[in-house]
Amino acid sequence: MTAVTDVAPTAAPKGVGGIGQSVRDSLVVARRNLIRMTRIPEMIIFGLIQPIMFVVLFSYVFGGSMNVGGTTDSAVYREFLMAGIFAQTVTFATAGAGAGIADDMHKGLIDRFRSLPMARGAVLTGRTLADLVQTALTLLVLAVVALLVGWRTHTSLGEVLGAFALLLLLGYAFTWIGALIGLSVRTPEAATSGGLIWLFPVTFVSNAFVDSGQMTPWLRHIADWNPFSATVQASRELFGNPGVVDSSAWPMQHPVWASLIWSVLIIAVFRTLAVRKYRNATA
C-alpha cells in the first residue's frame, strides 16, 4: 500500500501596496546612496568648492562693476547675487546625479536592482532623494559663507525658509533631467559633459548674475521665461534682496507661482521619461 502525503502548497508572499512599496523601496535606495556618500567625503568637499569660488569671484572681482537698480555698490550686488548663486548650486548638482546613475549602469548595478522585486521607479527616486539631501547640506554651508561675505535677508524666517524650499525643489526637478541623461549615455564622463552643456546657457541666460533689463529685447524675453530665472526672482523676493524687475512677463510678475509650476512640470515630465528609460535600459 502506497501512502500518499498531501503537501500544502506554499503560499506566495503577500505583496505590499503599490504606493507603500514604492515609498519603502525608495527610502532603502536613498539610504544606500547616503551611506555611500559619507564614505566618499571628497564628493561633498569638491561640491562645495565651486559655489564658494563663484561667491568670492563674483562678489569681489565683478561686484564693483555691476549695475543693480542704478547703483554699482558692491554690497548691493552681493545681496542681488546670492539668490543666483544658490540656484546655480542646486542645479549644477544635476551633473553629479547623472554621472552617478551612469556609473551604476556601467558597473551593472542597475541590472541587479532591476532583477529584484522592487518598485520600478524606486531606484531613481531613491537616488534623486539622496542627491537632494546632499544638495541641502551644500546649500546650508553656502549660506554660511554668504553671510560671511555680507549677504543679508530682510524678511521673516518663514519667507527665508520658503525661498530655500523653492531652490531645493528646482534642484530636485533638474536632478530628474540628470537622471534621464545618465540613463541615456554609456559612460559617467559622457553624463558629466552632457549634464553641464545645457546647464551653462540655462543659468547664464537668466537674471541670476545680471539684471535681465540690460539684455537685448529677444534675449531678455528668453531670460524672463527661463524656469531658472523664476526661482531666482522668487528667492530674491522672499529674501528681501534687491532685484526689482521691470518686465511684463508673467513669470517675473508672479515668480513664486511660476517657480512652483515650472518645477512641478519638470518633475512630472522628466520623471516619467526617466522611469520609462530605466525600464528599457540594459547595461
Coordinates of C-alpha atoms in Angstrom, one line a residue, residues 35-230:
I35 CA 25.9 55.8 3.2
R36 CA 28.0 55.7 0.1
M37 CA 28.3 59.5 0.1
T38 CA 29.6 59.5 3.7
R39 CA 32.3 57.0 2.7
I40 CA 33.5 59.3 -0.1
P41 CA 33.7 62.7 1.5
E42 CA 35.5 64.1 -1.5
M43 CA 32.2 64.2 -3.3
I44 CA 30.8 66.7 -0.8
I45 CA 34.1 68.7 -0.4
F46 CA 34.5 69.2 -4.2
G47 CA 30.8 70.0 -4.5
L48 CA 31.3 72.9 -2.1
I49 CA 34.5 74.4 -3.6
Q50 CA 32.9 75.6 -6.9
P51 CA 30.0 77.6 -5.4
I52 CA 32.3 79.2 -2.9
M53 CA 34.7 80.2 -5.7
F54 CA 31.7 81.7 -7.6
V55 CA 30.7 83.7 -4.5
V56 CA 34.2 85.1 -4.0
L57 CA 34.8 85.8 -7.6
F58 CA 31.5 87.5 -8.4
S59 CA 31.4 89.4 -5.2
Y60 CA 34.9 90.9 -5.1
V61 CA 36.1 90.7 -8.7
F62 CA 33.0 91.8 -10.6
G63 CA 30.9 93.3 -7.8
G64 CA 32.1 96.8 -8.2
S65 CA 31.3 97.0 -11.9
M66 CA 27.8 95.5 -11.9
N67 CA 24.8 97.9 -12.1
V68 CA 21.9 96.9 -9.9
G69 CA 19.0 99.3 -9.5
G70 CA 21.1 102.2 -10.8
T71 CA 24.0 101.6 -8.4
T72 CA 27.3 99.9 -8.6
D73 CA 27.6 99.4 -4.8
S74 CA 29.3 96.0 -4.3
A75 CA 27.3 95.4 -1.1
V76 CA 24.0 95.8 -3.1
Y77 CA 25.3 93.4 -5.8
R78 CA 26.3 90.8 -3.2
E79 CA 22.7 90.6 -2.0
F80 CA 21.4 90.6 -5.6
L81 CA 23.9 87.9 -6.5
M82 CA 23.3 85.3 -3.8
A83 CA 19.9 84.1 -5.0
G84 CA 21.5 83.3 -8.3
I85 CA 24.5 81.5 -6.7
F86 CA 22.1 79.4 -4.6
A87 CA 20.1 78.5 -7.6
Q88 CA 23.2 77.7 -9.7
T89 CA 24.5 75.4 -6.9
V90 CA 21.3 73.3 -6.7
T91 CA 21.1 73.0 -10.5
F92 CA 24.7 72.1 -11.0
A93 CA 24.1 69.1 -8.8
T94 CA 22.3 67.7 -11.8
A95 CA 25.6 66.7 -13.5
G96 CA 26.7 64.7 -10.5
A97 CA 23.4 62.9 -10.3
G98 CA 23.6 62.0 -14.0
A99 CA 27.2 60.8 -13.6
G100 CA 26.3 58.7 -10.6
I101 CA 23.5 56.9 -12.4
A102 CA 25.6 56.4 -15.5
D103 CA 28.3 54.9 -13.2
D104 CA 25.8 52.5 -11.7
M105 CA 24.7 51.5 -15.2
H106 CA 28.3 50.9 -16.3
K107 CA 29.0 48.7 -13.3
G108 CA 25.8 46.6 -13.8
L109 CA 24.3 47.8 -10.5
I110 CA 21.1 49.0 -12.3
D111 CA 20.6 45.5 -13.8
R112 CA 20.9 43.9 -10.3
F113 CA 18.3 46.3 -9.0
R114 CA 16.0 45.5 -11.9
S115 CA 16.2 41.8 -11.0
L116 CA 14.9 42.5 -7.5
P117 CA 11.1 42.5 -6.6
M118 CA 11.0 46.3 -6.1
A119 CA 9.1 49.2 -7.5
R120 CA 10.5 50.2 -10.9
G121 CA 10.8 53.9 -10.1
A122 CA 12.3 53.4 -6.6
V123 CA 15.9 53.2 -7.8
L124 CA 15.8 56.5 -9.5
T125 CA 13.6 58.2 -6.8
G126 CA 15.9 57.0 -4.0
R127 CA 19.0 58.2 -5.9
T128 CA 17.4 61.7 -6.5
L129 CA 16.3 61.9 -2.9
A130 CA 19.9 61.2 -1.7
D131 CA 21.2 63.8 -4.1
L132 CA 18.6 66.3 -2.6
V133 CA 19.9 65.7 0.9
Q134 CA 23.5 66.3 -0.3
T135 CA 22.4 69.5 -2.1
A136 CA 20.6 70.7 1.1
L137 CA 23.8 70.3 3.1
T138 CA 25.8 72.1 0.4
L139 CA 23.2 74.9 0.4
L140 CA 23.5 75.2 4.2
V141 CA 27.3 75.6 4.1
L142 CA 27.0 78.1 1.2
A143 CA 24.5 80.2 3.1
V144 CA 27.0 80.5 6.0
V145 CA 29.7 81.6 3.5
A146 CA 27.3 84.1 2.0
L147 CA 26.6 85.6 5.4
L148 CA 30.4 85.9 6.0
V149 CA 30.8 88.0 2.8
G150 CA 28.0 90.3 3.6
W151 CA 24.8 88.8 2.4
R152 CA 21.7 89.5 4.5
T153 CA 18.0 88.7 4.4
H154 CA 15.3 91.3 5.2
T155 CA 12.2 89.3 5.6
S156 CA 10.7 86.8 8.1
L157 CA 12.1 83.4 8.9
G158 CA 9.2 81.7 7.1
E159 CA 9.8 83.6 3.9
V160 CA 13.5 82.7 4.0
L161 CA 12.8 79.1 4.5
G162 CA 10.2 79.2 1.7
A163 CA 12.9 80.6 -0.6
F164 CA 15.3 77.7 0.3
A165 CA 12.4 75.3 -0.3
L166 CA 11.8 76.6 -3.8
L167 CA 15.5 76.4 -4.5
L168 CA 15.7 72.7 -3.4
L169 CA 12.5 72.0 -5.4
L170 CA 14.2 73.4 -8.5
G171 CA 17.3 71.3 -7.8
Y172 CA 15.2 68.2 -7.3
A173 CA 13.4 68.9 -10.6
F174 CA 16.6 69.3 -12.5
T175 CA 18.1 66.2 -10.9
W176 CA 15.5 64.2 -12.9
I177 CA 16.9 65.7 -16.1
G178 CA 20.3 64.5 -14.9
A179 CA 18.8 61.0 -14.3
L180 CA 17.5 60.8 -17.8
I181 CA 20.9 61.9 -19.2
G182 CA 22.7 59.3 -17.0
L183 CA 20.4 56.6 -18.4
S184 CA 20.9 57.7 -22.0
V185 CA 24.7 57.7 -22.2
R186 CA 27.3 54.9 -21.9
T187 CA 29.9 56.4 -19.5
P188 CA 29.9 58.6 -16.4
E189 CA 32.2 61.0 -18.3
A190 CA 29.7 61.5 -21.0
A191 CA 27.0 62.0 -18.4
T192 CA 29.0 64.8 -16.7
S193 CA 29.7 66.5 -20.0
G194 CA 26.1 66.1 -21.1
G195 CA 24.8 67.4 -17.8
L196 CA 26.9 70.6 -18.0
I197 CA 26.4 71.5 -21.7
W198 CA 22.8 72.6 -21.3
L199 CA 23.2 74.0 -17.7
F200 CA 25.5 76.8 -18.7
P201 CA 23.1 78.5 -21.1
V202 CA 20.2 77.9 -18.7
T203 CA 22.0 79.5 -15.8
F204 CA 23.7 82.4 -17.6
V205 CA 20.9 83.4 -19.9
S206 CA 18.9 84.4 -16.9
N207 CA 18.6 87.1 -14.2
A208 CA 21.0 85.2 -11.9
F209 CA 24.1 87.4 -12.3
V210 CA 22.9 90.5 -14.2
D211 CA 19.7 92.4 -14.4
S212 CA 17.8 91.0 -17.4
G213 CA 16.6 94.5 -18.2
Q214 CA 20.1 95.2 -19.5
M215 CA 19.9 92.5 -22.1
T216 CA 18.8 92.9 -25.7
P217 CA 15.0 92.5 -26.1
W218 CA 15.0 89.0 -27.6
L219 CA 17.4 87.7 -25.1
R220 CA 15.6 89.3 -22.2
H221 CA 12.4 87.6 -23.3
I222 CA 14.2 84.2 -23.1
A223 CA 15.7 85.1 -19.7
D224 CA 12.3 86.2 -18.3
W225 CA 10.6 82.9 -19.2
N226 CA 13.5 80.8 -18.1
P227 CA 12.4 78.4 -15.2
F228 CA 15.8 79.2 -13.6
S229 CA 15.1 82.9 -13.6
A230 CA 11.6 82.4 -12.0

